[in-house]
CSV table of C-alpha atoms in Angstrom, one decimal:
chain,number,residue,atom,x,y,z
D,28,MET,CA,66.6,33.6,-106.5
D,29,GLU,CA,63.2,35.2,-106.7
D,30,LYS,CA,63.2,35.2,-110.5
D,31,GLU,CA,64.2,31.5,-110.8
D,32,ASN,CA,61.7,30.5,-108.3
D,33,LEU,CA,59.0,32.4,-110.1
D,34,SER,CA,59.7,30.9,-113.4
D,35,PHE,CA,59.7,27.4,-111.9
D,36,MET,CA,56.3,28.0,-110.2
D,37,ASP,CA,55.0,29.5,-113.5
D,38,LYS,CA,56.1,26.4,-115.4
D,39,LEU,CA,54.6,24.1,-112.8
D,40,ASN,CA,51.4,26.2,-112.9
D,41,GLU,CA,51.2,25.8,-116.7
D,42,LEU,CA,51.8,22.1,-116.4
D,43,LEU,CA,49.1,21.6,-113.7
D,44,MET,CA,46.5,23.1,-116.0
D,45,LYS,CA,47.0,20.4,-118.6
D,46,ASP,CA,44.5,17.6,-119.2
D,47,TRP,CA,46.9,14.8,-118.4
D,48,THR,CA,48.1,16.2,-115.1
D,49,PHE,CA,44.5,15.9,-114.0
D,50,ILE,CA,45.1,12.1,-114.1
D,51,LEU,CA,48.1,12.6,-111.8
D,52,LEU,CA,46.1,14.7,-109.4
D,53,VAL,CA,43.3,12.0,-109.2
D,54,MET,CA,46.0,9.4,-108.7
D,55,GLY,CA,47.5,11.2,-105.7
D,56,ALA,CA,44.1,11.9,-104.2
D,57,ALA,CA,42.8,8.3,-104.7
D,58,ALA,CA,46.1,6.9,-103.3
D,59,SER,CA,45.8,9.0,-100.2
D,60,ILE,CA,42.1,8.3,-99.6
D,61,PHE,CA,42.5,4.5,-100.2
D,62,ALA,CA,45.5,4.5,-97.8
D,63,GLY,CA,43.3,6.4,-95.3
D,64,THR,CA,40.8,3.6,-95.4
D,65,TYR,CA,43.7,1.1,-94.8
D,66,LEU,CA,44.6,3.1,-91.7
D,67,TYR,CA,41.0,3.0,-90.6
D,68,ILE,CA,40.8,-0.8,-91.0
D,69,SER,CA,44.2,-1.4,-89.3
D,70,HIS,CA,44.3,1.3,-86.7
D,71,GLY,CA,40.7,2.4,-86.3
D,72,THR,CA,41.1,5.9,-87.5
D,73,GLY,CA,41.7,7.8,-90.7
D,74,ALA,CA,38.8,7.1,-93.1
D,75,PHE,CA,38.0,10.3,-95.1
D,76,ASN,CA,34.2,10.1,-94.8
D,77,GLU,CA,31.2,10.9,-92.6
D,78,VAL,CA,30.4,8.6,-89.6
D,79,SER,CA,27.3,7.3,-91.3
D,80,ILE,CA,29.1,6.2,-94.5
D,81,VAL,CA,32.2,4.8,-92.7
D,82,ALA,CA,29.7,2.8,-90.6
D,83,MET,CA,28.7,0.8,-93.6
D,84,LEU,CA,32.2,-0.4,-94.0
D,85,GLN,CA,32.4,-1.0,-90.2
D,86,GLY,CA,29.2,-3.0,-90.4
D,87,GLY,CA,30.7,-5.1,-93.1
D,88,MET,CA,33.8,-5.8,-91.0
D,89,GLU,CA,31.6,-7.0,-88.2
D,90,THR,CA,29.1,-9.1,-90.1
D,91,GLY,CA,31.1,-10.0,-93.2
D,92,ASP,CA,28.4,-8.7,-95.4
D,93,TYR,CA,29.8,-5.8,-97.4
D,94,SER,CA,26.8,-5.4,-99.9
D,95,ALA,CA,25.6,-2.2,-98.4
D,96,ALA,CA,29.0,-0.5,-98.5
D,97,ALA,CA,30.0,-1.8,-101.9
D,98,GLY,CA,26.6,-1.2,-103.6
D,99,PHE,CA,26.0,2.2,-102.2
D,100,ALA,CA,29.5,3.6,-102.7
D,101,ALA,CA,30.1,1.9,-106.1
D,102,GLY,CA,26.8,3.4,-107.3
D,103,PHE,CA,28.1,6.8,-106.4
D,104,LEU,CA,31.4,6.2,-108.0
D,105,ILE,CA,29.9,5.2,-111.4
D,106,ALA,CA,27.5,8.2,-111.3
D,107,ARG,CA,30.2,10.7,-110.5
D,108,ILE,CA,32.7,9.3,-113.1
D,109,LEU,CA,30.0,9.7,-115.8
D,110,GLU,CA,29.0,13.1,-114.5
D,111,GLY,CA,32.5,14.5,-113.9
D,112,PRO,CA,33.7,15.0,-117.5
D,113,LEU,CA,30.3,16.3,-118.6
D,114,VAL,CA,30.2,19.2,-116.1
D,115,GLY,CA,34.0,19.6,-116.0
D,116,LEU,CA,34.1,19.1,-112.3
D,117,LEU,CA,34.7,15.7,-110.7
D,118,ASP,CA,33.0,15.5,-107.3
D,119,ILE,CA,35.6,14.1,-105.0
D,120,GLY,CA,33.2,13.4,-102.2
D,121,GLY,CA,31.1,10.9,-104.2
D,122,SER,CA,33.8,9.6,-106.5
D,123,LEU,CA,36.9,9.3,-104.4
D,124,MET,CA,36.0,9.6,-100.7
D,125,THR,CA,32.9,7.4,-101.0
D,126,GLY,CA,33.6,5.4,-104.1
D,127,VAL,CA,37.3,4.7,-103.7
D,128,GLY,CA,37.5,5.1,-100.0
D,129,ILE,CA,34.5,2.9,-99.0
D,130,GLY,CA,33.1,1.2,-102.2
D,131,ILE,CA,36.2,-0.3,-103.6
D,132,PRO,CA,37.4,-1.6,-100.2
D,133,GLY,CA,33.9,-3.0,-99.6
D,134,LEU,CA,33.9,-4.7,-103.0
D,135,LEU,CA,37.4,-6.1,-102.5
D,136,LEU,CA,36.6,-7.4,-99.0
D,137,SER,CA,33.3,-8.9,-100.1
D,138,MET,CA,35.2,-10.9,-102.7
D,139,GLY,CA,37.6,-12.0,-100.0
D,140,TRP,CA,40.6,-10.2,-101.7
D,141,ASP,CA,42.3,-8.3,-98.9
D,142,PHE,CA,45.8,-8.1,-100.3
D,143,PRO,CA,45.4,-4.4,-101.4
D,144,LEU,CA,44.5,-3.6,-97.8
D,145,SER,CA,47.2,-5.7,-96.2
D,146,ASN,CA,50.0,-3.1,-96.0
D,147,PHE,CA,50.2,0.7,-96.0
D,148,PHE,CA,52.4,1.0,-99.1
D,149,VAL,CA,50.5,-1.7,-101.0
D,150,ALA,CA,47.3,0.3,-100.2
D,151,LEU,CA,48.9,3.6,-101.4
D,152,LEU,CA,50.0,1.9,-104.6
D,153,PHE,CA,46.7,0.2,-105.2
D,154,GLY,CA,44.9,3.5,-104.6
D,155,ALA,CA,47.2,5.2,-107.1
D,156,ILE,CA,46.4,2.6,-109.8
D,157,VAL,CA,42.7,3.0,-109.2
D,158,GLY,CA,43.2,6.8,-109.4
D,159,VAL,CA,45.0,6.5,-112.8
D,160,VAL,CA,42.2,4.4,-114.1
D,161,ILE,CA,39.5,6.8,-112.9
D,162,GLY,CA,41.4,9.9,-114.2
D,163,GLY,CA,42.1,8.2,-117.5
D,164,VAL,CA,38.4,7.2,-118.0
D,165,ILE,CA,37.3,10.7,-117.2
D,166,ILE,CA,39.7,12.4,-119.7
D,167,ALA,CA,38.7,9.7,-122.3
D,168,ILE,CA,35.0,10.4,-121.8
D,169,ARG,CA,35.7,14.1,-122.1
D,170,LYS,CA,37.4,13.6,-125.4
D,171,LEU,CA,34.9,11.0,-126.8
D,172,VAL,CA,31.4,11.7,-125.6
D,173,PRO,CA,29.6,14.5,-127.5
D,174,SER,CA,28.3,17.2,-125.3
D,175,GLY,CA,24.6,17.2,-124.4
D,176,VAL,CA,24.4,13.7,-122.9
D,177,ALA,CA,23.4,14.0,-119.2
D,178,VAL,CA,23.7,11.5,-116.5
D,179,GLY,CA,21.0,12.3,-114.0
D,180,GLY,CA,20.1,11.4,-110.5
D,181,THR,CA,23.2,12.6,-108.6
D,182,GLY,CA,21.2,15.5,-107.2
D,183,ILE,CA,18.6,13.1,-105.8
D,184,MET,CA,21.3,10.9,-104.3
D,185,MET,CA,23.1,13.9,-102.8
D,186,GLY,CA,19.9,15.0,-101.2
D,187,ALA,CA,19.0,11.6,-99.8
D,188,GLY,CA,22.6,11.1,-98.6
D,189,ASN,CA,22.5,14.3,-96.7
D,190,ALA,CA,19.1,13.5,-95.3
D,191,SER,CA,20.3,10.2,-94.0
D,192,GLY,CA,23.2,11.8,-92.3
D,193,ARG,CA,20.7,13.9,-90.3
D,194,TYR,CA,19.0,10.8,-89.0
D,195,LEU,CA,22.2,9.6,-87.2
D,196,ALA,CA,22.0,12.1,-84.3
D,197,PRO,CA,18.5,11.0,-83.1
D,198,MET,CA,19.5,7.3,-83.5
D,199,ILE,CA,22.6,7.9,-81.4
D,200,VAL,CA,20.6,9.5,-78.6
D,201,ILE,CA,18.1,6.7,-78.7
D,202,CYS,CA,20.9,4.0,-78.6
D,203,ALA,CA,22.9,5.8,-75.9
D,204,ALA,CA,19.7,6.0,-73.8
D,205,SER,CA,19.1,2.3,-74.2
D,206,TYR,CA,22.8,1.4,-73.6
D,207,ASN,CA,23.4,3.2,-70.3
D,208,VAL,CA,21.7,5.9,-68.3
D,209,TYR,CA,24.8,8.1,-68.0
D,210,ALA,CA,25.7,7.7,-71.6
D,211,GLY,CA,22.1,8.6,-72.4
D,212,ILE,CA,22.1,11.8,-70.3
D,213,GLY,CA,25.4,12.7,-71.8
D,214,ALA,CA,24.1,12.3,-75.4
D,215,ILE,CA,21.1,14.4,-74.6
D,216,ILE,CA,23.2,17.2,-73.2
D,217,GLY,CA,25.8,17.0,-75.9
D,218,SER,CA,23.3,17.1,-78.8
D,219,ALA,CA,21.4,20.0,-77.1
D,220,ILE,CA,24.6,22.0,-76.8
D,221,PHE,CA,25.8,21.3,-80.4
D,222,TYR,CA,22.3,22.1,-81.6
D,223,LYS,CA,22.4,25.4,-79.8
D,224,TRP,CA,25.8,26.2,-81.3
D,225,GLY,CA,24.6,25.3,-84.8
D,226,LYS,CA,27.1,22.4,-85.1
D,227,GLU,CA,26.4,18.9,-86.4
D,228,MET,CA,24.4,17.2,-83.6
D,229,THR,CA,25.9,13.8,-84.3
D,230,GLY,CA,29.3,14.9,-82.9
D,231,GLY,CA,27.8,16.4,-79.8
D,232,ALA,CA,25.7,13.3,-79.0
D,233,ILE,CA,28.7,11.0,-79.3
D,234,LEU,CA,31.0,13.2,-77.4
D,235,GLY,CA,28.4,13.8,-74.6
D,236,ALA,CA,27.8,10.1,-74.2
D,237,MET,CA,31.6,9.4,-74.1
D,238,ILE,CA,32.3,12.1,-71.6
D,239,MET,CA,29.5,11.3,-69.2
D,240,GLY,CA,30.2,7.6,-69.7
D,241,ALA,CA,33.9,8.0,-68.9
D,242,ILE,CA,33.1,9.8,-65.6
D,243,PHE,CA,30.2,7.7,-64.3
D,244,ILE,CA,30.3,4.2,-65.9
D,245,PRO,CA,32.5,2.2,-63.5
B,12,MET,CA,51.4,5.5,-82.6
B,13,ILE,CA,54.6,6.6,-84.6
B,14,GLU,CA,53.3,4.4,-87.4
B,15,VAL,CA,50.0,6.2,-87.5
B,16,LEU,CA,51.8,9.6,-87.4
B,17,ILE,CA,54.1,8.8,-90.3
B,18,TYR,CA,51.3,7.3,-92.4
B,19,SER,CA,49.1,10.3,-91.7
B,20,LEU,CA,51.8,12.7,-92.7
B,21,ILE,CA,52.2,10.9,-96.1
B,22,ILE,CA,48.5,10.6,-96.7
B,23,GLY,CA,47.8,14.2,-95.8
B,24,ALA,CA,50.7,15.6,-97.9
B,25,VAL,CA,49.9,13.6,-101.0
B,26,GLY,CA,46.1,13.9,-100.8
B,27,GLY,CA,46.1,17.6,-99.6
B,28,GLY,CA,48.4,18.7,-102.3
B,29,CYS,CA,46.6,17.0,-105.2
B,30,LEU,CA,43.2,18.0,-104.0
B,31,ALA,CA,44.2,21.7,-103.4
B,32,ALA,CA,45.7,21.8,-106.9
B,33,GLY,CA,42.5,20.2,-108.3
B,34,ALA,CA,40.4,22.8,-106.4
B,35,ALA,CA,42.5,25.6,-108.0
B,36,ARG,CA,41.6,24.2,-111.4
B,37,MET,CA,37.9,24.6,-110.5
B,38,PHE,CA,38.2,28.3,-111.3
B,39,ARG,CA,38.9,27.3,-114.9
B,40,ALA,CA,36.1,24.7,-115.2
B,41,PRO,CA,34.5,23.5,-117.4
B,42,GLU,CA,37.2,24.3,-120.0
B,43,VAL,CA,39.8,22.6,-117.7
B,44,GLN,CA,38.7,19.3,-116.1
B,45,ALA,CA,38.8,20.0,-112.3
B,46,MET,CA,38.0,18.2,-109.2
B,47,GLY,CA,36.4,19.3,-105.9
B,48,SER,CA,32.7,20.1,-105.7
B,49,PHE,CA,30.3,22.8,-106.4
B,50,ARG,CA,29.8,23.6,-102.8
B,51,THR,CA,33.6,23.9,-102.3
B,52,LEU,CA,33.8,26.3,-105.2
B,53,GLY,CA,30.9,28.3,-103.8
B,54,GLU,CA,32.4,28.5,-100.3
B,55,LEU,CA,35.8,29.5,-101.6
B,56,ASN,CA,34.2,32.3,-103.6
B,57,ALA,CA,32.1,33.3,-100.6
B,58,CYS,CA,35.2,34.0,-98.5
B,59,GLY,CA,36.1,36.5,-101.1
B,60,GLY,CA,39.9,36.2,-100.8
B,61,ASP,CA,40.0,37.3,-97.2
B,62,PRO,CA,42.5,35.1,-95.4
B,63,ILE,CA,40.7,35.5,-92.0
B,64,SER,CA,37.4,34.3,-93.4
B,65,HIS,CA,39.1,31.3,-95.1
B,66,PHE,CA,40.9,30.4,-91.9
B,67,SER,CA,37.9,30.6,-89.6
B,68,PHE,CA,35.7,28.8,-92.1
B,69,GLY,CA,38.1,25.9,-92.0
B,70,LEU,CA,38.5,26.1,-88.3
B,71,GLY,CA,34.8,25.6,-87.7
B,72,PHE,CA,34.9,22.4,-89.7
B,73,LEU,CA,38.1,21.2,-88.0
B,74,PHE,CA,36.2,21.1,-84.7
B,75,SER,CA,33.4,18.9,-86.1
B,76,SER,CA,35.9,16.7,-87.9
B,77,ALA,CA,37.9,16.3,-84.6
B,78,ALA,CA,34.7,15.2,-82.8
B,79,SER,CA,33.9,12.6,-85.5
B,80,ALA,CA,37.5,11.4,-85.6
B,81,VAL,CA,37.7,10.9,-81.8
B,82,ALA,CA,34.3,9.2,-81.7
B,83,ALA,CA,34.4,6.9,-84.7
B,84,GLY,CA,37.7,7.3,-86.5
B,85,ALA,CA,35.9,8.9,-89.4
B,86,LEU,CA,37.7,12.2,-90.4
B,87,THR,CA,34.7,13.3,-92.4
B,88,GLN,CA,34.7,14.6,-96.0
B,89,ASP,CA,35.2,18.1,-94.8
B,90,VAL,CA,39.0,17.6,-94.3
B,91,PHE,CA,39.6,17.6,-98.1
B,92,HIS,CA,36.4,19.4,-99.1
B,93,ARG,CA,36.7,22.4,-96.8
B,94,ILE,CA,39.6,22.5,-94.3
B,95,VAL,CA,42.5,21.9,-96.7
B,96,PRO,CA,41.4,24.2,-99.6
B,97,ASN,CA,40.4,27.0,-97.3
B,98,TRP,CA,43.5,26.9,-95.1
B,99,ALA,CA,45.8,26.6,-98.1
B,100,ALA,CA,44.1,29.6,-99.5
B,101,SER,CA,44.3,31.4,-96.2
B,102,ILE,CA,48.1,30.8,-95.9
B,103,LEU,CA,48.7,32.0,-99.5
B,104,LEU,CA,46.4,35.0,-99.1
B,105,PHE,CA,48.3,36.2,-96.0
B,106,GLY,CA,51.3,36.8,-98.3
B,107,ASN,CA,49.5,38.0,-101.4
B,108,LYS,CA,46.0,39.3,-101.6
B,109,ASN,CA,45.6,38.7,-105.3
B,110,VAL,CA,43.4,35.6,-105.7
B,111,GLU,CA,44.6,34.9,-109.3
B,112,GLU,CA,48.2,34.5,-108.1
B,113,THR,CA,47.2,32.4,-105.0
B,114,LEU,CA,43.9,30.6,-104.6
B,115,GLN,CA,43.5,30.1,-108.4
B,116,ASN,CA,47.1,29.1,-108.9
B,117,PRO,CA,47.4,25.3,-108.9
B,118,ALA,CA,51.1,25.2,-108.3
B,119,LYS,CA,51.0,27.3,-105.2
B,120,MET,CA,47.9,25.5,-103.9
B,121,LEU,CA,49.7,22.2,-104.4
B,122,PHE,CA,52.4,23.1,-102.0
B,123,ALA,CA,50.2,24.9,-99.5
B,124,GLY,CA,47.7,22.1,-99.6
B,125,ALA,CA,50.3,19.4,-99.0
B,126,GLY,CA,51.5,21.3,-95.9
B,127,VAL,CA,48.1,21.9,-94.5
B,128,GLY,CA,47.0,18.3,-95.4
B,129,ALA,CA,49.9,16.7,-93.6
B,130,VAL,CA,49.4,18.7,-90.4
B,131,VAL,CA,45.6,18.4,-90.3
B,132,VAL,CA,45.5,14.6,-91.0
B,133,ALA,CA,48.3,13.9,-88.6
B,134,PHE,CA,46.6,16.0,-85.9
B,135,LEU,CA,43.2,14.3,-86.3
B,136,ASN,CA,44.6,10.8,-86.4
B,137,THR,CA,46.9,11.1,-83.4
B,138,LEU,CA,44.1,12.8,-81.5
B,139,SER,CA,41.8,9.9,-82.2
B,140,ALA,CA,44.6,7.3,-81.4
B,141,VAL,CA,45.4,8.7,-77.9
B,142,ILE,CA,41.9,8.5,-76.5
B,143,PRO,CA,41.6,5.8,-73.8
B,144,GLU,CA,40.1,2.4,-74.6
B,145,LYS,CA,37.2,2.9,-72.3
B,146,LEU,CA,36.0,5.9,-74.3
B,147,SER,CA,36.1,4.0,-77.6
B,148,THR,CA,34.2,1.1,-76.0
B,149,ILE,CA,31.4,3.5,-75.1
B,150,ALA,CA,31.5,5.1,-78.5
B,151,SER,CA,31.2,1.7,-80.3
B,152,GLU,CA,28.5,0.5,-77.9
B,153,VAL,CA,26.4,3.5,-78.9
B,154,LEU,CA,27.5,3.9,-82.5
B,155,VAL,CA,27.2,0.3,-83.7
B,156,PRO,CA,23.5,-0.1,-83.0
B,157,ALA,CA,22.7,3.4,-84.2
B,158,THR,CA,24.5,2.9,-87.5
B,159,THR,CA,22.9,-0.5,-87.9
B,160,TYR,CA,19.5,1.1,-87.7
B,161,LEU,CA,20.7,3.7,-90.2
B,162,ILE,CA,21.9,1.2,-92.8
B,163,ASN,CA,18.7,-0.8,-92.6
B,164,PRO,CA,16.0,0.4,-92.6
B,165,VAL,CA,16.4,4.2,-92.3
B,166,MET,CA,18.6,4.8,-95.4
B,167,PRO,CA,16.7,2.6,-97.8
B,168,ALA,CA,13.5,4.3,-96.8
B,169,ILE,CA,14.9,7.8,-97.3
B,170,PHE,CA,16.4,6.9,-100.7
B,171,TRP,CA,13.2,5.2,-101.7
B,172,LEU,CA,11.1,8.2,-100.9
B,173,ALA,CA,13.6,10.5,-102.6
B,174,ALA,CA,13.4,8.4,-105.7
B,175,ILE,CA,9.6,8.5,-105.7
B,176,ASP,CA,9.7,12.2,-105.3
B,177,GLY,CA,12.1,12.4,-108.3
B,178,GLY,CA,9.5,11.5,-110.9
B,179,LYS,CA,7.6,8.5,-112.2
B,180,MET,CA,10.4,7.0,-114.2
B,181,CYS,CA,13.0,7.4,-111.5
B,182,GLY,CA,10.6,6.1,-108.8
B,183,MET,CA,9.6,3.0,-110.9
B,184,TRP,CA,13.2,1.9,-111.6
B,185,ALA,CA,14.1,2.5,-108.0
B,186,THR,CA,11.1,0.6,-106.7
B,187,VAL,CA,11.8,-2.5,-108.9
B,188,LEU,CA,15.6,-2.5,-108.5
B,189,GLY,CA,15.4,-1.6,-104.8
B,190,GLY,CA,13.0,-4.5,-104.2
B,191,VAL,CA,15.1,-6.9,-106.2
B,192,SER,CA,18.2,-5.7,-104.3
B,193,ALA,CA,16.5,-6.3,-101.0
B,194,LEU,CA,15.6,-9.8,-102.0
B,195,VAL,CA,19.0,-10.6,-103.5
B,196,THR,CA,21.5,-8.8,-101.2
B,197,GLY,CA,19.5,-8.2,-98.1
B,198,ASN,CA,19.7,-4.4,-98.4
B,199,ALA,CA,17.6,-2.3,-100.8
B,200,LEU,CA,20.1,0.6,-100.9
B,201,PRO,CA,22.4,-0.6,-103.8
B,202,GLY,CA,19.3,-1.2,-106.0
B,203,LEU,CA,17.8,2.2,-105.1
B,204,VAL,CA,21.0,4.1,-105.9
B,205,LEU,CA,21.3,2.3,-109.3
B,206,GLY,CA,17.5,2.7,-109.9
B,207,ILE,CA,17.8,6.5,-109.4
B,208,LEU,CA,20.8,6.6,-111.7
B,209,VAL,CA,19.1,4.6,-114.5
B,210,GLY,CA,15.7,6.2,-114.1
B,211,LYS,CA,17.0,9.8,-114.2
B,212,SER,CA,19.4,9.1,-117.1
B,213,ALA,CA,16.6,7.5,-119.1
B,214,GLU,CA,14.3,10.4,-118.4
B,215,GLU,CA,16.9,12.9,-119.6
B,216,ASN,CA,18.3,11.1,-122.6
B,217,GLY,CA,15.6,8.6,-123.6
B,218,TYR,CA,15.9,4.8,-123.9
B,219,LYS,CA,17.5,5.2,-127.4
B,220,SER,CA,20.7,6.6,-125.8
B,221,ASN,CA,23.7,4.3,-125.7
B,222,VAL,CA,24.7,5.5,-122.3
B,223,VAL,CA,21.3,4.5,-120.9
B,224,ARG,CA,21.4,1.1,-122.7
B,225,ILE,CA,24.8,0.3,-121.4
B,226,LEU,CA,23.8,1.3,-117.9
B,227,ILE,CA,20.8,-1.0,-117.9
B,228,ALA,CA,22.8,-3.9,-119.3
B,229,VAL,CA,25.5,-3.4,-116.6
B,230,VAL,CA,22.9,-3.3,-113.8
B,231,VAL,CA,21.0,-6.4,-115.0
B,232,ILE,CA,24.2,-8.4,-115.4
B,233,MET,CA,25.4,-7.2,-112.0
B,234,PHE,CA,22.2,-8.3,-110.2
B,235,VAL,CA,22.0,-11.7,-111.9
B,236,ALA,CA,25.7,-12.3,-111.0
B,237,ILE,CA,25.2,-11.3,-107.4
B,238,ALA,CA,22.0,-13.4,-107.1
B,239,TYR,CA,23.9,-16.4,-108.6
B,240,PHE,CA,26.9,-16.2,-106.3
B,241,ARG,CA,24.9,-15.6,-103.2
B,242,GLY,CA,22.8,-18.7,-104.0
B,243,PHE,CA,19.6,-16.8,-104.5
B,244,PHE,CA,18.3,-19.1,-107.3
B,245,ASP,CA,18.7,-22.2,-105.1
B,246,GLN,CA,15.7,-21.0,-103.0
B,247,PHE,CA,13.3,-21.7,-105.8
B,248,PHE,CA,14.6,-25.2,-106.3
B,249,VAL,CA,14.4,-26.0,-102.6
B,250,ALA,CA,10.8,-24.7,-102.6
B,251,ALA,CA,9.9,-26.8,-105.7
B,252,ALA,CA,11.4,-30.0,-104.3
């Protein structure tokens, strides 16, 4: 049994190192991330991204204006697809989680086309198709474009993106303080504790506001 | 509830498996096209093939992901960037300490990642779904105004300053496109992101490069189209009349 098993795993391993299986891997990843966004829209949980980026989609769902989500995330998607084949490493955060998970849903909803997000299996299938296209484009660029062409700017965008995430914690404390006194006190305590632990302060601020609010807000 | 659980298991298994296999390919990049990220690669190497390090590194991020999932339904990028690859590696390394036969083996990472992904995603989503409604009301009362500030004007300002610090060409493209974007779409961010992209690419390849020319053409067409469909040009006629 051991020998047979080994040879199967070795064959699979060989297979998974090929160029075209990369397309399959992107397909699976994109399908799952797009379906995660479907789950977020329908059940309020499951988007594979940071609070600050998911908030752009949420903002669109509330106001009907998806330009922030679509523009921000689609920009990342384009940049990462161009960069991926040139460095040999596709950044899944910018391309799939932000681009496919937030940008494409934003784009679709801004055009009023919500069919891909109407059902879990449709979402899974649509994400898979998007993944095949992205994977195919990347392998095609890899084969066609001469080396030495660089697409710049992703470093700046990464830096700015991370910097904006940091602004969320203070904003939450300020908003909690103006919403309700107990939520405010909770947010202050929560963010202070998370800061002390060296954890992301955003989580502490929200959890603190929720816990204190749950106990004291009637 | 059952629906969320089943969907989460599917999403986690498919995504976790594919991404873990893609992460294993990173060790052969750039010869083999991989996916993941440079920080994931660095962190996987930093754990040095020790299963306990991989496990505790993932666990730390599971806590912050859980907080964010409970608060806003956002599982964070760390689920696929950090928790899945590190826990998959940790499980494989408990059986075999050789990284080439475990962490760097896409086939084994595929299965380990699928298992870890299914469990982690299902756990986070059910955790987030069982919290009472009062708590999510408080979370949204606090989060909605906070993120509204973030989207406009905090993020545009940060991206704008980052573009200006990125050099003259990058700053100029971002300033013009960001301003146009603010006029046309109401938010400067899309224009700033594209401005940084165009400016930096032009700086590195020159305006004679086809990639840069195509980029500029795409951006111009896109903004003209958006402006037209949102009725931006009508404003001039109204003012003239």
